[in-house]
PDB file of C-alpha atoms in Angstrom:
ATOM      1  CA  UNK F   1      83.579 129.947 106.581  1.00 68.00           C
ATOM      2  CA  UNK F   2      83.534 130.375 110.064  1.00 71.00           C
ATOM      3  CA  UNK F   3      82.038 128.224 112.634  1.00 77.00           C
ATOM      4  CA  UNK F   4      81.479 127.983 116.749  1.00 79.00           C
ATOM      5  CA  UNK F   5      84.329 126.600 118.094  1.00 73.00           C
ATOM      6  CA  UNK F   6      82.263 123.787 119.625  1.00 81.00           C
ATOM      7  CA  UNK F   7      80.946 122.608 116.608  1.00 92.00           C
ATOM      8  CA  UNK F   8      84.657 122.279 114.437  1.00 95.00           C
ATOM      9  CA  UNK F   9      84.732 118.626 115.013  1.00 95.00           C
ATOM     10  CA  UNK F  10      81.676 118.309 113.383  1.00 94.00           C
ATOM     11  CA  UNK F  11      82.170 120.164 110.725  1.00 96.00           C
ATOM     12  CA  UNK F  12      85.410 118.299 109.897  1.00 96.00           C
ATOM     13  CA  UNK F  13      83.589 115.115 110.730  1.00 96.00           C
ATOM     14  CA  UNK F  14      80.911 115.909 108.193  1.00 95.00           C
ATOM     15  CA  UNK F  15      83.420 117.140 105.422  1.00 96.00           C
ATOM     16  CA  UNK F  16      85.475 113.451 105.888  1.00 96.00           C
ATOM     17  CA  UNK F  17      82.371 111.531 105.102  1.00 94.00           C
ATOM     18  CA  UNK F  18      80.823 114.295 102.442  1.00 92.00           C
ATOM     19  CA  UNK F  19      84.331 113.109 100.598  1.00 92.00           C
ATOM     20  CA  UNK F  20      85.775 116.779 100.970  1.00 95.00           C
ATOM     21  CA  UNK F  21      89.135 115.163 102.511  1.00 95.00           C
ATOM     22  CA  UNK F  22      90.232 112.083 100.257  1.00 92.00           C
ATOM     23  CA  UNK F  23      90.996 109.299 102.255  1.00 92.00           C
ATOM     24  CA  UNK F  24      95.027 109.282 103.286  1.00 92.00           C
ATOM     25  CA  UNK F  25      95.369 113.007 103.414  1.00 95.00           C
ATOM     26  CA  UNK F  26      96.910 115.209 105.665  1.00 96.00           C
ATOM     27  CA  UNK F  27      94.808 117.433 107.475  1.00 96.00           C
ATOM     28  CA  UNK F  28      96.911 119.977 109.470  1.00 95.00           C
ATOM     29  CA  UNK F  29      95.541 122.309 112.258  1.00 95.00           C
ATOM     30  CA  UNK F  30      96.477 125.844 110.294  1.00 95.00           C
ATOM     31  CA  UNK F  31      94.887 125.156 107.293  1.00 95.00           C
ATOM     32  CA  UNK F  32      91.849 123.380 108.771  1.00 96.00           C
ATOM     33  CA  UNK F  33      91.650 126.604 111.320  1.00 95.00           C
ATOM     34  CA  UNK F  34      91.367 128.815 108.346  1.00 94.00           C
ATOM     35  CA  UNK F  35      89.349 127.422 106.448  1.00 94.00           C
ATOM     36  CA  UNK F  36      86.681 126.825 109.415  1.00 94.00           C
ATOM     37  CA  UNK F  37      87.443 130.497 111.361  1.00 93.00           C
ATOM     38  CA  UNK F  38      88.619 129.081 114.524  1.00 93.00           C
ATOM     39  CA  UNK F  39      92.004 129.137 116.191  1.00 93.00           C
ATOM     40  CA  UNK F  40      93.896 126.023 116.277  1.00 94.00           C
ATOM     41  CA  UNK F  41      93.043 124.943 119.787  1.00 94.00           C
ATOM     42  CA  UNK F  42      89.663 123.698 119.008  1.00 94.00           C
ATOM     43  CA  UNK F  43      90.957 121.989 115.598  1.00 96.00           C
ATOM     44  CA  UNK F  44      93.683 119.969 117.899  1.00 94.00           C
ATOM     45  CA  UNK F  45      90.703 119.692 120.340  1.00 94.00           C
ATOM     46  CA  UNK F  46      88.890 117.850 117.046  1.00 95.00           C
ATOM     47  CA  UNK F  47      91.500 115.850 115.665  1.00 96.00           C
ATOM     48  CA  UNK F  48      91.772 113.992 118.872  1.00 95.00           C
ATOM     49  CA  UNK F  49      88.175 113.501 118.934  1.00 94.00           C
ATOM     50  CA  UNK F  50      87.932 112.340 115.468  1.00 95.00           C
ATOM     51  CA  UNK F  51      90.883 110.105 116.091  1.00 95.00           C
ATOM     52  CA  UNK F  52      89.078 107.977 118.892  1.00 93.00           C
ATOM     53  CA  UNK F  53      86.030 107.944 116.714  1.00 92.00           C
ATOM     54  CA  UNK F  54      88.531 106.225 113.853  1.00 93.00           C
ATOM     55  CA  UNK F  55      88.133 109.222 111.027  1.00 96.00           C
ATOM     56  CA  UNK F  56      91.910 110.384 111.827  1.00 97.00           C
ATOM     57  CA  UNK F  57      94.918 108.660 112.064  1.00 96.00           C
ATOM     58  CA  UNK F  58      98.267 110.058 113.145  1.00 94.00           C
ATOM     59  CA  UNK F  59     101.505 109.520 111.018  1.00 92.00           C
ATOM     60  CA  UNK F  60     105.225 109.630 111.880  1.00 87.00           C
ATOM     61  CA  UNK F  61     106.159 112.314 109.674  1.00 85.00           C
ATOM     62  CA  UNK F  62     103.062 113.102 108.292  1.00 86.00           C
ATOM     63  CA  UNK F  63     100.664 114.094 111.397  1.00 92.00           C
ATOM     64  CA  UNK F  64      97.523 113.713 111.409  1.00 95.00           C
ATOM     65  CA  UNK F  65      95.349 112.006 108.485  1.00 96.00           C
ATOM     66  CA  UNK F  66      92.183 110.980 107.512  1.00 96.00           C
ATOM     67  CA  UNK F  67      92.302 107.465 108.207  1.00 95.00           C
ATOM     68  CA  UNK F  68      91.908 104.544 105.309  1.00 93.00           C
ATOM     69  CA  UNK F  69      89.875 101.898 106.568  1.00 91.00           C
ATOM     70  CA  UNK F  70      90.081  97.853 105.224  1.00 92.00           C
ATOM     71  CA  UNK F  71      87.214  96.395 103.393  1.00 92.00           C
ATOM     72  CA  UNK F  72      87.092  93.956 106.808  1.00 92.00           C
ATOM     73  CA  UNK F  73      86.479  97.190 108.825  1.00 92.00           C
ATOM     74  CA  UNK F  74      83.795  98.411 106.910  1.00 93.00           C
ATOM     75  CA  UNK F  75      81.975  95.041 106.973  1.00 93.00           C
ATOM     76  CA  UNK F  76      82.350  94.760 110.787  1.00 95.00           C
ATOM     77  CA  UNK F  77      80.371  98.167 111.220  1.00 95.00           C
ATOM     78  CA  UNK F  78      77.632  96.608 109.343  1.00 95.00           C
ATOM     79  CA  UNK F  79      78.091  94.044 111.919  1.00 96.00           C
ATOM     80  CA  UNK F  80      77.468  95.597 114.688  1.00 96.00           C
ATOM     81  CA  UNK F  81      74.848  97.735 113.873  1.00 96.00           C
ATOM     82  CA  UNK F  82      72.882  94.751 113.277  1.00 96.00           C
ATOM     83  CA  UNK F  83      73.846  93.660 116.739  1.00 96.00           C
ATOM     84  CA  UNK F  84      73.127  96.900 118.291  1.00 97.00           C
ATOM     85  CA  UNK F  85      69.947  98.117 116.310  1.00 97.00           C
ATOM     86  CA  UNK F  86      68.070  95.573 117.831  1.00 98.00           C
ATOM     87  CA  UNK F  87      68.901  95.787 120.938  1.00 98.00           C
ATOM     88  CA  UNK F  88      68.165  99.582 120.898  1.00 98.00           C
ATOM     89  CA  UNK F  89      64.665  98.814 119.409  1.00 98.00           C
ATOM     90  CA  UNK F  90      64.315  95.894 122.385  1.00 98.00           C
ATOM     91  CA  UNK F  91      65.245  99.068 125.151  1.00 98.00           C
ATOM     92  CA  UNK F  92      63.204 101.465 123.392  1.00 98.00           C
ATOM     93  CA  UNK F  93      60.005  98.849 123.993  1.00 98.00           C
ATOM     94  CA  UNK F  94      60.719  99.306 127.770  1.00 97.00           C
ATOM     95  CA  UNK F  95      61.511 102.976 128.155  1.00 97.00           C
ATOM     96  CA  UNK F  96      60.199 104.775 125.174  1.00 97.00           C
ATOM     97  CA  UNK F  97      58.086 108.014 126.267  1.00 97.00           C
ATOM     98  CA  UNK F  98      54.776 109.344 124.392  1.00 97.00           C
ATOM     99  CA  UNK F  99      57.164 112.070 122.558  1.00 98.00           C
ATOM    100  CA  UNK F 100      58.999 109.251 121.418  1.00 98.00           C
ATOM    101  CA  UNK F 101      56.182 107.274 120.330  1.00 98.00           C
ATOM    102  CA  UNK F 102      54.396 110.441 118.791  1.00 98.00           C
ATOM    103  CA  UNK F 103      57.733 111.419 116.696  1.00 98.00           C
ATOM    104  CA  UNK F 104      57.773 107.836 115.199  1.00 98.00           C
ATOM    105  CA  UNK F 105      54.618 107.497 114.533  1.00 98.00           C
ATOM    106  CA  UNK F 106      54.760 110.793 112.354  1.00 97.00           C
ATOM    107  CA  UNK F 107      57.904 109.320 110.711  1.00 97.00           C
ATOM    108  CA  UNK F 108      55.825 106.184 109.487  1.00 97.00           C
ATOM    109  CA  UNK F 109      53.163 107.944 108.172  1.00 96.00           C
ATOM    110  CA  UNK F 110      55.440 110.519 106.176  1.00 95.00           C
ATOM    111  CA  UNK F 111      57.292 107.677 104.924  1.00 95.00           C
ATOM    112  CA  UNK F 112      54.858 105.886 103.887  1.00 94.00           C
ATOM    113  CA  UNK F 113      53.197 108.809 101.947  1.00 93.00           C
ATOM    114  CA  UNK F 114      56.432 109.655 100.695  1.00 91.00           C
ATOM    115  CA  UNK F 115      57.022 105.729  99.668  1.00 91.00           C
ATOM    116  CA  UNK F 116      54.023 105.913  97.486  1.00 88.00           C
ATOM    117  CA  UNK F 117      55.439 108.968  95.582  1.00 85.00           C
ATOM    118  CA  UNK F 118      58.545 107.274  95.035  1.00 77.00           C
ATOM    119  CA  UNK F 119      60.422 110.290  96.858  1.00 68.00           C
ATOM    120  CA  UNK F 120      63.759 108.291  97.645  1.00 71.00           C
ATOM    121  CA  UNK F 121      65.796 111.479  98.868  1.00 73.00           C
ATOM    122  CA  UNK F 122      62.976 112.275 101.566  1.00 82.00           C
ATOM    123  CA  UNK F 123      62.620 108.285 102.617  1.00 88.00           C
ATOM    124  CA  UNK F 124      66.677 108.724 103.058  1.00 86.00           C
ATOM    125  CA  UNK F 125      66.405 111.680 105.718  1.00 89.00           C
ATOM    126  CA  UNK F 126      63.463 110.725 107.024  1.00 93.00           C
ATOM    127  CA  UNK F 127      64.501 106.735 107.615  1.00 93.00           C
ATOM    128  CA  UNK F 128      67.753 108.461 109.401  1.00 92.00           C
ATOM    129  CA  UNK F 129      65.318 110.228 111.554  1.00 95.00           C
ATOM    130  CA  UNK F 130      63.418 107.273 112.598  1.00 97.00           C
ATOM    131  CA  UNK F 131      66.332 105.359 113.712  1.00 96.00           C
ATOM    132  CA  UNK F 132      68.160 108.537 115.611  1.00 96.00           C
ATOM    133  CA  UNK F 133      64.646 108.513 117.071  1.00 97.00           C
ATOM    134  CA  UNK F 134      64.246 104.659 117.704  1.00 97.00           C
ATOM    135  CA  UNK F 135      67.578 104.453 119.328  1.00 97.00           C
ATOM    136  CA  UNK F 136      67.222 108.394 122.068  1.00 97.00           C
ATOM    137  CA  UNK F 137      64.537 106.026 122.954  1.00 98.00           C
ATOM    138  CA  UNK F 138      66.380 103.023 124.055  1.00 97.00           C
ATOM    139  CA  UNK F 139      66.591 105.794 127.312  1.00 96.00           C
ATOM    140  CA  UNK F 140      70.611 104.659 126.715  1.00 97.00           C
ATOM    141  CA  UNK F 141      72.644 107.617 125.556  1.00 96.00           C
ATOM    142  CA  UNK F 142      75.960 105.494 125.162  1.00 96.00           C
ATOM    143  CA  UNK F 143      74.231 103.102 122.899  1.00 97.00           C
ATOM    144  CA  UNK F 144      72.410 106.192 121.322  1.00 96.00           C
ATOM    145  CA  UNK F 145      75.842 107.606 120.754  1.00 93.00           C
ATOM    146  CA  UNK F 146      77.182 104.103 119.294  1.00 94.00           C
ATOM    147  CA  UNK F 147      74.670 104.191 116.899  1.00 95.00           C
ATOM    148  CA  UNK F 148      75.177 108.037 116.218  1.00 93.00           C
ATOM    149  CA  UNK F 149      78.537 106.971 115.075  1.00 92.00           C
ATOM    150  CA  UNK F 150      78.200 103.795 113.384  1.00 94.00           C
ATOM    151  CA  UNK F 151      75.586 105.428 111.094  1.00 93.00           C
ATOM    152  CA  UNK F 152      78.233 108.380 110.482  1.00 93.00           C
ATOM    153  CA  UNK F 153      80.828 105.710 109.474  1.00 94.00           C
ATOM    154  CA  UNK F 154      79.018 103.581 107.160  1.00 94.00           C
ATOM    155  CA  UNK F 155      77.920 107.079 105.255  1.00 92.00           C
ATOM    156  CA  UNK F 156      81.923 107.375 105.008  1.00 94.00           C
ATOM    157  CA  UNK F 157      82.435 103.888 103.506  1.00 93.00           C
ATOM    158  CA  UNK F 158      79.339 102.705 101.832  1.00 94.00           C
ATOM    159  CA  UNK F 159      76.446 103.857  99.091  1.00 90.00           C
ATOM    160  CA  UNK F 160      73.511 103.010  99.420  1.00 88.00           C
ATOM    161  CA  UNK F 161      70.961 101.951  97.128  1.00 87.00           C
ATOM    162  CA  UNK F 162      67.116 102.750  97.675  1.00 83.00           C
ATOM    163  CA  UNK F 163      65.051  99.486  98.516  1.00 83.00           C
ATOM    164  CA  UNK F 164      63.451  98.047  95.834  1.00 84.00           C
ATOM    165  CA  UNK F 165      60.218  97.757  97.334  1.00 89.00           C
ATOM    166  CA  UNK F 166      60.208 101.565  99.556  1.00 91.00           C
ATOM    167  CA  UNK F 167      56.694 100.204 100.699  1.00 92.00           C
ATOM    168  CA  UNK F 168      57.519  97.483 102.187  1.00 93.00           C
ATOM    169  CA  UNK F 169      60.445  99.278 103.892  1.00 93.00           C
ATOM    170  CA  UNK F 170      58.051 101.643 105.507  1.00 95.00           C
ATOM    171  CA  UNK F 171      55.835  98.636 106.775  1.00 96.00           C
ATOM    172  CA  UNK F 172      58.675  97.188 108.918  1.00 96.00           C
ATOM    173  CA  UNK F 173      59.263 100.185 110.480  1.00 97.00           C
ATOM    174  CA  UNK F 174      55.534 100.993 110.629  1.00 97.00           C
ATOM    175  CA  UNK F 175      56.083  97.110 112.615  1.00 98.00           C
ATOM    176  CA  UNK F 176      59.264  98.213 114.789  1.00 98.00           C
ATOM    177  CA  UNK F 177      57.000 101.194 115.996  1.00 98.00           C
ATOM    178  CA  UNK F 178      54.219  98.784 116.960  1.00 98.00           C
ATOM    179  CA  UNK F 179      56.201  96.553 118.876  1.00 98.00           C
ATOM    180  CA  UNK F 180      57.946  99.048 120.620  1.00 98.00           C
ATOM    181  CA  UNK F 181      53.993 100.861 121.615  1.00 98.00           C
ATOM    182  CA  UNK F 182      52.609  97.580 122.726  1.00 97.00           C
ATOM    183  CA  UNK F 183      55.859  97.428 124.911  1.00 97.00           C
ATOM    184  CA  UNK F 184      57.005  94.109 123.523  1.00 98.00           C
ATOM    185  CA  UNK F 185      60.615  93.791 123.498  1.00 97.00           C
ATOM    186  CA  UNK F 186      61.394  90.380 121.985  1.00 98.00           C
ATOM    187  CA  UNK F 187      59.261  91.364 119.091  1.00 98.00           C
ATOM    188  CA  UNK F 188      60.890  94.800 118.610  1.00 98.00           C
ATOM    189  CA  UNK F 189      64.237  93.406 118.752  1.00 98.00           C
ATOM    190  CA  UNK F 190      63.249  90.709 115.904  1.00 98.00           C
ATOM    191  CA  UNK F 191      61.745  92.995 113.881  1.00 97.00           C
ATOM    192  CA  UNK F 192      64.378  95.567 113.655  1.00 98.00           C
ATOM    193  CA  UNK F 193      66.781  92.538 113.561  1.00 97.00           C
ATOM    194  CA  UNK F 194      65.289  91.328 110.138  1.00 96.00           C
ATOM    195  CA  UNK F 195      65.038  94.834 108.839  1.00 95.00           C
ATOM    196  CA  UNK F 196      68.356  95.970 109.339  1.00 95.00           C
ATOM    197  CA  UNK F 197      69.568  92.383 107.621  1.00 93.00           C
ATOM    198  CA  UNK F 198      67.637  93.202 104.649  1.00 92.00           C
ATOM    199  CA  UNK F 199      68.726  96.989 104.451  1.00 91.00           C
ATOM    200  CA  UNK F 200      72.366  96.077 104.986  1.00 92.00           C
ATOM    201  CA  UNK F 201      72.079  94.132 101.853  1.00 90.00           C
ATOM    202  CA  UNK F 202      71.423  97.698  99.762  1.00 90.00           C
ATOM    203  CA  UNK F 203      75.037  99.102 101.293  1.00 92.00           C
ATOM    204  CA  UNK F 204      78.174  99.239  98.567  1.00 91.00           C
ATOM    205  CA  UNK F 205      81.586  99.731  99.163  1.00 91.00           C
ATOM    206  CA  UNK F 206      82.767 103.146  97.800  1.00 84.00           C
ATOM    207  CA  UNK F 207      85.104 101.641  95.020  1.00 57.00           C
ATOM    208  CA  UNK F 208      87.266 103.539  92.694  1.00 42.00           C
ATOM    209  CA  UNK F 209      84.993 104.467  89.593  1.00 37.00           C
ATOM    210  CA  UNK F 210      81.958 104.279  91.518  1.00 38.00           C
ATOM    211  CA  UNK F 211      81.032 108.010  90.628  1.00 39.00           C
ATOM    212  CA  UNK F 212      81.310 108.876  94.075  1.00 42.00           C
ATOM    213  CA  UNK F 213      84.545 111.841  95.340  1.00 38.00           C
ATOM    214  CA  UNK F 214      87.357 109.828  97.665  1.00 39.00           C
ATOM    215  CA  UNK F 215      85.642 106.253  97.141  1.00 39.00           C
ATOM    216  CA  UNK F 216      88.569 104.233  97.971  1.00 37.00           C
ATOM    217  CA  UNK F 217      88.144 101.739 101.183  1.00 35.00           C
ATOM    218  CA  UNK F 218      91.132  99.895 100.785  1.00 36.00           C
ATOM    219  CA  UNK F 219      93.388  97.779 102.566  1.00 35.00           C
ATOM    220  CA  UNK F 220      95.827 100.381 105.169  1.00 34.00           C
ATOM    221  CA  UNK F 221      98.793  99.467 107.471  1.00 33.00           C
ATOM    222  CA  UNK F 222      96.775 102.144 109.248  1.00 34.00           C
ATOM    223  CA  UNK F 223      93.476 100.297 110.794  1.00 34.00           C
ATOM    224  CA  UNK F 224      90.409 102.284 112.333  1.00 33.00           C
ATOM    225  CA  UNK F 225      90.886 102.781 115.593  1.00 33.00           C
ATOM    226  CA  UNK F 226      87.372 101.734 117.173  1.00 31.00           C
ATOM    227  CA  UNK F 227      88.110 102.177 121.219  1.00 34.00           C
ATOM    228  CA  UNK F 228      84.697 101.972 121.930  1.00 35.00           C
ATOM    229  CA  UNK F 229      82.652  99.969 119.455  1.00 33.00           C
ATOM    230  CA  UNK F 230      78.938 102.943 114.973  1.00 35.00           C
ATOM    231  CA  UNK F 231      71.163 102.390 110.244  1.00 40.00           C
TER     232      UNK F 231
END
């Protein structure tokens, strides 16, 4: 296939945590340059990107390869998004703008329509939509970007199982949006704070025999490199 140059690293990004590149293997610029159309310039230009961002590793020997996080790694991303979720939500009570507020607003009520169908592929989109939303509005785009990533990571390492109650779900973040209308920080940030505890709880490790391609997070002389910390 080919692809804009610009948008290689995020095509490799999305193939690492779709599985398509098992964790441990090589990926090496000519065959990642064919396969996406590109020259090899932008592929390098990736690979370093991808490396800071702690999806690459390079190897004496070997190059560069998709890095093999520890179980401990994948727990601390958890972590901190339930450090920095909150805090987004808290920002987003101060500087949220009507777009913002009109978006999530339109989120709730879909989800909640879509809870009482019991569509769990739609509530999976359209909760990632909410929180992209929730944390643009924090009016912070290095947290937003911190959060971009953590979510991308914790698609790489974890499954995640649809709430048991997709009703209830929706009525937190029906709550997160309210907060965050009426301007009222502290609230939004407890809110959020209790609903990302309870959603982290739904997150599995992708083990071996868990149905899922490349679902080994195992232990790795290699660790994630996480320079600058990222539902």
């Amino acid at each position: 296939m080919r692809i804009p140059a610009h948008s290689v690293c995020t095509a490799i990004r999305d193939d690492i945590v779709a599985g398509v590149y098992e964790r441990g293997s090589r990926l090496t610029e000519e065959l990642l340059a064919r396969r996406y159309g590109v020259s090899r310039v932008p592929v390098r230009e990736a690979l370093r990107t991808l490396e800071a961002e702690g999806f690459v590793v390079t190897r004496r020997h070997a190059g560069a390869c998709v890095a093999e996080p520890t179980e401990q790694e994948a727990a601390d991303l958890l972590e901190m998004r339930t450090l920095l979720e909150p805090l987004g939500a808290s920002r987003a009570a101060q500087r949220r703008t009507e777009a913002h507020l009109k978006v999530l607003r339109g989120l709730v009520r879909l989800g909640q329509e879509r809870a009482r169908r019991g569509n769990s592929e739609d509530l999976r989109s359209l909760g990632g939509w909410f929180h992209e939303t929730l944390a643009q509005a924090s009016g912070s785009p290095a947290l937003s970007s911190m959060l971009t990533q953590l979510r991308h990571k914790i698609a790489w390492m974890y499954v995640v199982d649809a709430p048991a109650d997709p009703a209830a779900s929706w009525a937190e973040h029906g709550a997160i949006v309210d907060a965050v209308a009426r301007g009222d920080g502290e609230r939004a940030r407890a809110v959020t704070a209790l609903h990302t505890e309870r959603s982290s709880a739904a997150h599995r490790l992708r083990f071996p025999g868990g149905g899922d391609r490349a679902d080994r997070v195992r232990n790795s002389q290699h660790p994630v490199n996480m320079p600058s910390l990222r539902h």
